[in-house]
mmCIF file of C-alpha atoms (C1' of nucleotides) in Angstrom:
data_model
loop_
_atom_site.group_PDB
_atom_site.id
_atom_site.type_symbol
_atom_site.label_atom_id
_atom_site.label_comp_id
_atom_site.label_asym_id
_atom_site.label_seq_id
_atom_site.Cartn_x
_atom_site.Cartn_y
_atom_site.Cartn_z
ATOM 1 C CA UNK A 8 6.725 -9.742 -41.225
ATOM 2 C CA UNK A 9 8.317 -6.721 -39.661
ATOM 3 C CA UNK A 10 10.635 -7.279 -36.699
ATOM 4 C CA UNK A 11 8.663 -6.804 -33.505
ATOM 5 C CA UNK A 12 9.738 -4.301 -30.864
ATOM 6 C CA UNK A 13 10.114 -5.441 -27.269
ATOM 7 C CA UNK A 14 6.405 -4.929 -26.846
ATOM 8 C CA UNK A 15 3.429 -3.363 -28.479
ATOM 9 C CA UNK A 16 2.741 -0.889 -25.719
ATOM 10 C CA UNK A 17 2.603 1.918 -28.216
ATOM 11 C CA UNK A 18 -0.277 0.296 -30.038
ATOM 12 C CA UNK A 19 -3.995 0.765 -29.877
ATOM 13 C CA UNK A 20 -5.446 2.156 -26.705
ATOM 14 C CA UNK A 21 -8.681 3.810 -27.771
ATOM 15 C CA UNK A 22 -8.831 7.530 -27.061
ATOM 16 C CA UNK A 23 -5.249 7.499 -25.857
ATOM 17 C CA UNK A 24 -3.334 10.532 -26.988
ATOM 18 C CA UNK A 25 0.273 9.925 -27.887
ATOM 19 C CA UNK A 26 1.861 12.807 -25.984
ATOM 20 C CA UNK A 27 5.629 13.062 -25.652
ATOM 21 C CA UNK A 28 5.325 12.622 -21.882
ATOM 22 C CA UNK A 29 3.418 9.404 -22.265
ATOM 23 C CA UNK A 30 5.771 8.103 -24.890
ATOM 24 C CA UNK A 31 8.687 8.821 -22.574
ATOM 25 C CA UNK A 32 7.021 6.876 -19.779
ATOM 26 C CA UNK A 33 6.191 4.002 -22.104
ATOM 27 C CA UNK A 34 9.724 3.963 -23.395
ATOM 28 C CA UNK A 35 11.103 3.807 -19.887
ATOM 29 C CA UNK A 36 8.763 0.978 -18.975
ATOM 30 C CA UNK A 37 9.219 -1.034 -22.134
ATOM 31 C CA UNK A 38 11.087 -4.182 -21.221
ATOM 32 C CA UNK A 39 11.779 -2.824 -17.745
ATOM 33 C CA UNK A 40 12.152 -5.638 -15.228
ATOM 34 C CA UNK A 41 12.732 -3.503 -12.135
ATOM 35 C CA UNK A 42 9.085 -3.125 -11.079
ATOM 36 C CA UNK A 43 9.538 0.598 -10.425
ATOM 37 C CA UNK A 44 7.404 2.792 -8.199
ATOM 38 C CA UNK A 45 5.750 5.938 -9.550
ATOM 39 C CA UNK A 46 8.438 7.988 -7.894
ATOM 40 C CA UNK A 47 11.244 6.051 -9.574
ATOM 41 C CA UNK A 48 9.513 6.348 -12.908
ATOM 42 C CA UNK A 49 9.152 10.066 -12.383
ATOM 43 C CA UNK A 50 12.811 10.510 -11.469
ATOM 44 C CA UNK A 51 14.102 8.477 -14.356
ATOM 45 C CA UNK A 52 11.850 9.886 -17.023
ATOM 46 C CA UNK A 53 12.552 13.409 -15.781
ATOM 47 C CA UNK A 54 16.215 12.974 -16.560
ATOM 48 C CA UNK A 55 15.500 12.705 -20.254
ATOM 49 C CA UNK A 56 12.217 14.499 -20.535
ATOM 50 C CA UNK A 57 12.374 17.755 -18.656
ATOM 51 C CA UNK A 58 9.241 19.358 -17.224
ATOM 52 C CA UNK A 59 7.606 16.058 -16.384
ATOM 53 C CA UNK A 60 5.181 16.322 -13.508
ATOM 54 C CA UNK A 61 4.092 13.813 -10.902
ATOM 55 C CA UNK A 62 0.481 14.307 -11.877
ATOM 56 C CA UNK A 63 1.250 13.233 -15.411
ATOM 57 C CA UNK A 64 3.111 10.161 -14.248
ATOM 58 C CA UNK A 65 0.214 9.141 -12.026
ATOM 59 C CA UNK A 66 -2.395 9.966 -14.622
ATOM 60 C CA UNK A 67 -0.552 7.978 -17.226
ATOM 61 C CA UNK A 68 0.025 4.995 -14.982
ATOM 62 C CA UNK A 69 -3.627 4.939 -14.005
ATOM 63 C CA UNK A 70 -4.728 5.176 -17.598
ATOM 64 C CA UNK A 71 -2.344 2.429 -18.612
ATOM 65 C CA UNK A 72 -3.386 0.079 -15.873
ATOM 66 C CA UNK A 73 -7.058 0.621 -16.590
ATOM 67 C CA UNK A 74 -6.304 -0.161 -20.203
ATOM 68 C CA UNK A 75 -4.484 -3.279 -19.107
ATOM 69 C CA UNK A 76 -1.196 -2.118 -20.568
ATOM 70 C CA UNK A 77 0.575 -2.132 -17.241
ATOM 71 C CA UNK A 78 0.114 -4.192 -14.127
ATOM 72 C CA UNK A 79 -0.175 -2.532 -10.736
ATOM 73 C CA UNK A 80 1.658 -4.497 -8.065
ATOM 74 C CA UNK A 81 0.524 -4.338 -4.462
ATOM 75 C CA UNK A 82 3.612 -5.913 -3.014
ATOM 76 C CA UNK A 83 5.174 -3.042 -1.137
ATOM 77 C CA UNK A 84 3.325 -1.669 1.850
ATOM 78 C CA UNK A 85 3.863 2.008 1.234
ATOM 79 C CA UNK A 86 3.798 2.334 -2.515
ATOM 80 C CA UNK A 87 2.498 0.828 -5.697
ATOM 81 C CA UNK A 88 4.906 -0.780 -8.123
ATOM 82 C CA UNK A 89 4.344 -1.053 -11.833
ATOM 83 C CA UNK A 90 5.056 -3.926 -14.164
ATOM 84 C CA UNK A 91 4.929 -3.492 -17.929
ATOM 85 C CA UNK A 92 4.851 -7.265 -18.293
ATOM 86 C CA UNK A 93 1.144 -7.982 -18.207
ATOM 87 C CA UNK A 94 1.480 -11.675 -18.866
ATOM 88 C CA UNK A 95 0.507 -13.986 -16.067
ATOM 89 C CA UNK A 96 3.514 -14.485 -13.850
ATOM 90 C CA UNK A 97 4.537 -14.431 -10.214
ATOM 91 C CA UNK A 98 7.115 -12.609 -8.098
ATOM 92 C CA UNK A 99 9.998 -13.236 -5.804
ATOM 93 C CA UNK A 100 10.630 -10.475 -3.292
ATOM 94 C CA UNK A 101 13.737 -9.829 -1.235
ATOM 95 C CA UNK A 102 12.561 -9.129 2.291
ATOM 96 C CA UNK A 103 15.583 -6.923 2.926
ATOM 97 C CA UNK A 104 15.956 -4.688 -0.099
ATOM 98 C CA UNK A 105 12.488 -5.213 -1.585
ATOM 99 C CA UNK A 106 13.983 -6.164 -4.934
ATOM 100 C CA UNK A 107 11.380 -7.941 -7.026
ATOM 101 C CA UNK A 108 12.156 -10.518 -9.683
ATOM 102 C CA UNK A 109 9.814 -12.324 -12.017
ATOM 103 C CA UNK A 110 8.851 -15.947 -11.673
ATOM 104 C CA UNK A 111 7.523 -17.615 -14.807
ATOM 105 C CA UNK A 112 3.974 -18.848 -14.676
ATOM 106 C CA UNK A 113 4.854 -22.504 -14.408
ATOM 107 C CA UNK A 114 3.237 -23.046 -11.065
ATOM 108 C CA UNK A 115 0.157 -25.111 -10.568
ATOM 109 C CA UNK A 116 -1.924 -23.188 -8.094
ATOM 110 C CA UNK A 117 -5.342 -24.474 -7.257
ATOM 111 C CA UNK A 118 -7.686 -23.709 -4.466
ATOM 112 C CA UNK A 119 -8.228 -26.570 -2.059
ATOM 113 C CA UNK A 120 -11.622 -28.095 -2.717
ATOM 114 C CA UNK A 121 -14.431 -26.145 -1.107
ATOM 115 C CA UNK A 122 -12.342 -23.050 -0.441
ATOM 116 C CA UNK A 123 -13.827 -20.924 -3.151
ATOM 117 C CA UNK A 124 -17.207 -20.959 -1.432
ATOM 118 C CA UNK A 125 -19.301 -18.340 -3.097
ATOM 119 C CA UNK A 126 -16.437 -16.833 -5.057
ATOM 120 C CA UNK A 127 -15.883 -16.878 -8.786
ATOM 121 C CA UNK A 128 -12.155 -17.196 -9.216
ATOM 122 C CA UNK A 129 -10.585 -14.868 -11.735
ATOM 123 C CA UNK A 130 -6.880 -15.323 -11.178
ATOM 124 C CA UNK A 131 -4.071 -15.749 -8.759
ATOM 125 C CA UNK A 132 -0.690 -14.367 -7.874
ATOM 126 C CA UNK A 133 2.062 -15.985 -5.864
ATOM 127 C CA UNK A 134 4.532 -13.954 -3.857
ATOM 128 C CA UNK A 135 7.677 -15.758 -2.831
ATOM 129 C CA UNK A 136 9.650 -14.187 -0.025
ATOM 130 C CA UNK A 137 13.358 -14.611 0.284
ATOM 131 C CA UNK A 138 16.711 -12.984 0.627
ATOM 132 C CA UNK A 139 18.844 -12.102 -2.346
ATOM 133 C CA UNK A 140 22.538 -12.926 -2.325
ATOM 134 C CA UNK A 141 23.562 -9.294 -2.029
ATOM 135 C CA UNK A 142 21.526 -8.890 1.142
ATOM 136 C CA UNK A 143 22.681 -12.229 2.478
ATOM 137 C CA UNK A 144 26.287 -11.098 2.166
ATOM 138 C CA UNK A 145 25.654 -7.720 3.769
ATOM 139 C CA UNK A 146 23.941 -9.079 6.856
ATOM 140 C CA UNK A 147 24.651 -11.850 9.246
ATOM 141 C CA UNK A 148 21.147 -11.963 10.766
ATOM 142 C CA UNK B 15 -5.739 -29.029 31.216
ATOM 143 C CA UNK B 16 -7.454 -25.693 31.280
ATOM 144 C CA UNK B 17 -9.741 -24.813 28.374
ATOM 145 C CA UNK B 18 -7.798 -22.771 25.863
ATOM 146 C CA UNK B 19 -9.003 -19.350 24.745
ATOM 147 C CA UNK B 20 -9.305 -18.627 21.022
ATOM 148 C CA UNK B 21 -5.642 -17.743 20.994
ATOM 149 C CA UNK B 22 -2.773 -16.959 23.266
ATOM 150 C CA UNK B 23 -2.256 -13.427 22.045
ATOM 151 C CA UNK B 24 -2.246 -12.166 25.581
ATOM 152 C CA UNK B 25 0.749 -14.303 26.425
ATOM 153 C CA UNK B 26 4.437 -13.620 26.527
ATOM 154 C CA UNK B 27 5.720 -10.770 24.465
ATOM 155 C CA UNK B 28 8.860 -9.666 26.230
ATOM 156 C CA UNK B 29 8.751 -6.073 27.475
ATOM 157 C CA UNK B 30 5.179 -5.730 26.311
ATOM 158 C CA UNK B 31 3.084 -3.760 28.754
ATOM 159 C CA UNK B 32 -0.464 -4.964 29.178
ATOM 160 C CA UNK B 33 -2.228 -1.629 28.903
ATOM 161 C CA UNK B 34 -6.024 -1.491 28.673
ATOM 162 C CA UNK B 35 -5.746 -0.005 25.171
ATOM 163 C CA UNK B 36 -3.617 -2.869 23.975
ATOM 164 C CA UNK B 37 -5.846 -5.427 25.580
ATOM 165 C CA UNK B 38 -8.839 -3.853 23.874
ATOM 166 C CA UNK B 39 -7.097 -4.076 20.507
ATOM 167 C CA UNK B 40 -6.049 -7.655 21.139
ATOM 168 C CA UNK B 41 -9.555 -8.556 22.179
ATOM 169 C CA UNK B 42 -10.975 -7.058 19.025
ATOM 170 C CA UNK B 43 -8.468 -8.920 16.896
ATOM 171 C CA UNK B 44 -8.727 -12.255 18.647
ATOM 172 C CA UNK B 45 -10.398 -14.656 16.281
ATOM 173 C CA UNK B 46 -11.238 -11.832 13.895
ATOM 174 C CA UNK B 47 -11.466 -13.065 10.299
ATOM 175 C CA UNK B 48 -12.242 -9.733 8.660
ATOM 176 C CA UNK B 49 -8.642 -8.664 7.975
ATOM 177 C CA UNK B 50 -9.343 -5.135 9.223
ATOM 178 C CA UNK B 51 -7.408 -1.998 8.411
ATOM 179 C CA UNK B 52 -5.937 0.184 11.159
ATOM 180 C CA UNK B 53 -8.776 2.593 10.677
ATOM 181 C CA UNK B 54 -11.418 -0.094 11.139
ATOM 182 C CA UNK B 55 -9.658 -1.346 14.222
ATOM 183 C CA UNK B 56 -9.554 2.162 15.598
ATOM 184 C CA UNK B 57 -13.252 2.767 14.941
ATOM 185 C CA UNK B 58 -14.352 -0.501 16.446
ATOM 186 C CA UNK B 59 -12.143 -0.430 19.495
ATOM 187 C CA UNK B 60 -13.085 3.204 20.116
ATOM 188 C CA UNK B 61 -16.713 2.209 20.525
ATOM 189 C CA UNK B 62 -15.935 0.199 23.612
ATOM 190 C CA UNK B 63 -12.756 1.827 24.814
ATOM 191 C CA UNK B 64 -13.157 5.567 24.793
ATOM 192 C CA UNK B 65 -10.163 7.882 24.339
ATOM 193 C CA UNK B 66 -8.342 5.522 22.036
ATOM 194 C CA UNK B 67 -5.986 7.319 19.680
ATOM 195 C CA UNK B 68 -4.772 6.474 16.211
ATOM 196 C CA UNK B 69 -1.205 6.666 17.371
ATOM 197 C CA UNK B 70 -1.832 3.964 19.909
ATOM 198 C CA UNK B 71 -3.497 1.739 17.358
ATOM 199 C CA UNK B 72 -0.580 2.118 14.985
ATOM 200 C CA UNK B 73 2.012 1.744 17.696
ATOM 201 C CA UNK B 74 0.353 -1.380 18.972
ATOM 202 C CA UNK B 75 -0.066 -2.914 15.541
ATOM 203 C CA UNK B 76 3.557 -2.250 14.716
ATOM 204 C CA UNK B 77 4.706 -3.730 17.982
ATOM 205 C CA UNK B 78 2.522 -6.769 17.479
ATOM 206 C CA UNK B 79 3.668 -7.413 13.953
ATOM 207 C CA UNK B 80 7.311 -7.042 14.923
ATOM 208 C CA UNK B 81 6.678 -9.549 17.676
ATOM 209 C CA UNK B 82 5.042 -11.838 15.147
ATOM 210 C CA UNK B 83 1.710 -11.766 16.949
ATOM 211 C CA UNK B 84 -0.101 -10.259 13.993
ATOM 212 C CA UNK B 85 0.434 -10.500 10.277
ATOM 213 C CA UNK B 86 0.558 -7.384 8.144
ATOM 214 C CA UNK B 87 -1.178 -7.909 4.829
ATOM 215 C CA UNK B 88 -0.116 -5.953 1.776
ATOM 216 C CA UNK B 89 -3.122 -6.795 -0.301
ATOM 217 C CA UNK B 90 -4.867 -3.473 -0.570
ATOM 218 C CA UNK B 91 -3.135 -0.707 -2.427
ATOM 219 C CA UNK B 92 -3.912 2.161 -0.123
ATOM 220 C CA UNK B 93 -3.861 0.620 3.320
ATOM 221 C CA UNK B 94 -2.413 -2.169 5.351
ATOM 222 C CA UNK B 95 -4.671 -4.900 6.638
ATOM 223 C CA UNK B 96 -4.026 -6.919 9.756
ATOM 224 C CA UNK B 97 -4.514 -10.616 10.368
ATOM 225 C CA UNK B 98 -4.351 -12.064 13.872
ATOM 226 C CA UNK B 99 -4.012 -15.505 12.333
ATOM 227 C CA UNK B 100 -0.276 -15.850 11.967
ATOM 228 C CA UNK B 101 -0.357 -19.424 10.734
ATOM 229 C CA UNK B 102 0.706 -19.994 7.161
ATOM 230 C CA UNK B 103 -2.313 -19.552 4.940
ATOM 231 C CA UNK B 104 -3.395 -17.790 1.783
ATOM 232 C CA UNK B 105 -6.110 -15.339 0.777
ATOM 233 C CA UNK B 106 -8.979 -14.940 -1.582
ATOM 234 C CA UNK B 107 -9.831 -11.354 -2.425
ATOM 235 C CA UNK B 108 -12.988 -9.972 -3.953
ATOM 236 C CA UNK B 109 -11.905 -7.578 -6.675
ATOM 237 C CA UNK B 110 -15.067 -5.520 -6.186
ATOM 238 C CA UNK B 111 -15.531 -5.053 -2.474
ATOM 239 C CA UNK B 112 -12.026 -6.061 -1.361
ATOM 240 C CA UNK B 113 -13.407 -8.599 1.064
ATOM 241 C CA UNK B 114 -10.666 -11.027 2.058
ATOM 242 C CA UNK B 115 -11.250 -14.605 3.101
ATOM 243 C CA UNK B 116 -8.759 -17.167 4.293
ATOM 244 C CA UNK B 117 -7.577 -20.091 2.240
ATOM 245 C CA UNK B 118 -6.101 -22.985 4.197
ATOM 246 C CA UNK B 119 -2.481 -23.783 3.537
ATOM 247 C CA UNK B 120 -3.145 -26.896 1.513
ATOM 248 C CA UNK B 121 -1.545 -25.639 -1.639
ATOM 249 C CA UNK B 122 1.649 -27.033 -3.028
ATOM 250 C CA UNK B 123 3.573 -24.034 -4.238
ATOM 251 C CA UNK B 124 7.026 -24.544 -5.556
ATOM 252 C CA UNK B 125 9.280 -22.373 -7.580
ATOM 253 C CA UNK B 126 9.972 -23.640 -11.061
ATOM 254 C CA UNK B 127 13.478 -25.055 -11.192
ATOM 255 C CA UNK B 128 16.096 -22.408 -11.616
ATOM 256 C CA UNK B 129 13.820 -19.520 -10.716
ATOM 257 C CA UNK B 130 15.217 -18.911 -7.283
ATOM 258 C CA UNK B 131 18.544 -17.904 -8.764
ATOM 259 C CA UNK B 132 20.508 -16.305 -5.996
ATOM 260 C CA UNK B 133 17.589 -16.126 -3.592
ATOM 261 C CA UNK B 134 17.115 -18.024 -0.372
ATOM 262 C CA UNK B 135 13.418 -18.732 -0.199
ATOM 263 C CA UNK B 136 11.762 -18.041 3.118
ATOM 264 C CA UNK B 137 8.083 -18.379 2.360
ATOM 265 C CA UNK B 138 5.248 -17.726 -0.012
ATOM 266 C CA UNK B 139 1.785 -16.289 -0.147
ATOM 267 C CA UNK B 140 -0.907 -16.895 -2.729
ATOM 268 C CA UNK B 141 -3.531 -14.291 -3.522
ATOM 269 C CA UNK B 142 -6.567 -15.555 -5.359
ATOM 270 C CA UNK B 143 -8.680 -12.937 -7.075
ATOM 271 C CA UNK B 144 -12.346 -13.373 -7.617
ATOM 272 C CA UNK B 145 -15.799 -11.994 -7.165
ATOM 273 C CA UNK B 146 -17.934 -12.801 -4.187
ATOM 274 C CA UNK B 147 -21.572 -13.701 -4.676
ATOM 275 C CA UNK B 148 -22.814 -10.468 -3.161
ATOM 276 C CA UNK B 149 -20.847 -8.451 -5.715
ATOM 277 C CA UNK B 150 -21.841 -10.758 -8.529
ATOM 278 C CA UNK B 151 -25.503 -10.108 -7.782
ATOM 279 C CA UNK B 152 -25.078 -6.364 -7.503
ATOM 280 C CA UNK B 153 -23.325 -5.953 -10.829
ATOM 281 C CA UNK B 154 -23.915 -7.251 -14.296
ATOM 282 C CA UNK B 155 -20.444 -6.418 -15.607
ATOM 283 C "C1'" DA C 30 11.314 4.476 40.622
ATOM 284 C "C1'" DT C 31 11.763 3.859 35.918
ATOM 285 C "C1'" DA C 32 11.116 2.460 31.615
ATOM 286 C "C1'" DA C 33 7.566 2.408 28.437
ATOM 287 C "C1'" DA C 34 2.901 3.646 26.566
ATOM 288 C "C1'" DT C 35 -0.697 7.162 25.731
ATOM 289 C "C1'" DG C 36 -2.754 11.024 23.304
ATOM 290 C "C1'" DC C 37 -2.452 14.973 20.864
ATOM 291 C "C1'" DA C 38 -1.196 17.556 17.061
ATOM 292 C "C1'" DA C 39 2.006 18.212 13.602
ATOM 293 C "C1'" DA C 40 4.685 16.173 10.060
ATOM 294 C "C1'" DG C 41 5.613 12.869 6.340
ATOM 295 C "C1'" DC C 42 4.845 10.183 2.155
ATOM 296 C "C1'" DA C 43 2.218 8.531 -1.693
ATOM 297 C "C1'" DT C 44 -1.449 9.625 -4.468
ATOM 298 C "C1'" DT C 45 -5.335 12.357 -6.229
ATOM 299 C "C1'" DT C 46 -7.739 16.391 -7.765
ATOM 300 C "C1'" DG C 47 -9.208 21.119 -9.535
ATOM 301 C "C1'" DC C 48 -8.266 24.077 -12.908
ATOM 302 C "C1'" DA C 49 -6.227 27.201 -16.303
ATOM 303 C "C1'" DG C 50 -3.350 26.718 -20.093
ATOM 304 C "C1'" DT C 51 -1.747 23.740 -23.914
ATOM 305 C "C1'" DA C 52 -1.467 20.363 -27.407
ATOM 306 C "C1'" DA C 53 -3.029 16.115 -29.935
ATOM 307 C "C1'" DA C 54 -6.450 14.515 -32.986
ATOM 308 C "C1'" DT D 10 -11.916 23.031 -33.202
ATOM 309 C "C1'" DT D 11 -12.754 19.945 -30.015
ATOM 310 C "C1'" DT D 12 -11.422 16.869 -26.720
ATOM 311 C "C1'" DA D 13 -8.121 15.418 -23.786
ATOM 312 C "C1'" DC D 14 -3.605 16.029 -21.479
ATOM 313 C "C1'" DT D 15 -0.157 18.768 -18.828
ATOM 314 C "C1'" DG D 16 1.566 21.039 -14.928
ATOM 315 C "C1'" DC D 17 1.066 23.288 -10.867
ATOM 316 C "C1'" DA D 18 -0.354 23.554 -6.303
ATOM 317 C "C1'" DA D 19 -3.534 22.405 -3.027
ATOM 318 C "C1'" DA D 20 -5.899 18.609 -0.984
ATOM 319 C "C1'" DT D 21 -6.478 13.925 0.639
ATOM 320 C "C1'" DG D 22 -5.583 9.542 2.929
ATOM 321 C "C1'" DC D 23 -2.757 6.589 5.511
ATOM 322 C "C1'" DT D 24 0.923 6.297 8.697
ATOM 323 C "C1'" DT D 25 4.583 8.068 11.618
ATOM 324 C "C1'" DT D 26 6.701 11.072 14.973
ATOM 325 C "C1'" DG D 27 7.860 14.429 18.809
ATOM 326 C "C1'" DC D 28 6.824 15.396 23.163
ATOM 327 C "C1'" DA D 29 4.675 16.205 27.598
ATOM 328 C "C1'" DT D 30 1.863 13.380 30.565
ATOM 329 C "C1'" DT D 31 0.414 9.151 32.465
ATOM 330 C "C1'" DT D 32 0.817 4.338 33.689
ATOM 331 C "C1'" DA D 33 2.357 -0.570 34.123
ATOM 332 C "C1'" DT D 34 5.799 -2.960 36.147
#
DNA sequence: ATAAATGCAAAGCATTTGCAGTAAA
DNA sequence: TTTACTGCAAATGCTTTGCATTTAT
């Protein structure tokens, strides 16, 4: 058995053309734990791959999230964040610097009885809010 | 003891001027379980209170959330939603119509040991994803 | 009186879209 | 070759801001 890469992002997405731009984005995202915004992705990928456009970044991210290859995080008010780790896990967010770190899915989360009402539950996501040590040191308040 | 109103939103926010616009917004929000966006708030309040401006809605909402009188929800990608219920509770979101319903805070959520790392935990919020019955009926998929 | 809020319009971000040109399959 | 992607720029949607006027205190 061949040694596996960090992920299989480059594998089978039907009708997905392997363009150099997309490969550059996938490469940047592969194993990336920083939960970057589209803008950050654009800036970083641009460094290596010149002539990258915002439209391509957005198109690619939308295609990838529809295909389930990337998870769209709605954690920040102003912007979407993207997570290449599509496994079920939760997040810990620094309320000061908005840094986001992963929390393994080892949490038992269940709706209180009767809460679901007429809903069919599909999943859940826990956001923990806190202050990272860097921000704690910087500020007294 | 005097009968209590639905909430005490109209009470003490230091340096907060009780303008008719603000009172109209507070009245609309009081007891409101629909988790409205700024736009919805604007449209609804405008019906009753003519000459309401977007700027005022946004200014008021920002003031209120800074004062802790309203909770800003970052659940929808494109827009903020506002919740006059500032007690600790969670949410159930319909993935089709984006309807949001409250979930009482009867969930034990704890970080797995060692996950907090260098974070000081301040709180948490659980988002449950599902499909409401109305959307289930409308769609087969 | 005076400090703060309103309303307007313009500006600011993040994201999307139309379309002609280009490249992957 | 055909279908889909890129890149640009314009457009859109939500939110904020500057500023002159008005208003609550």
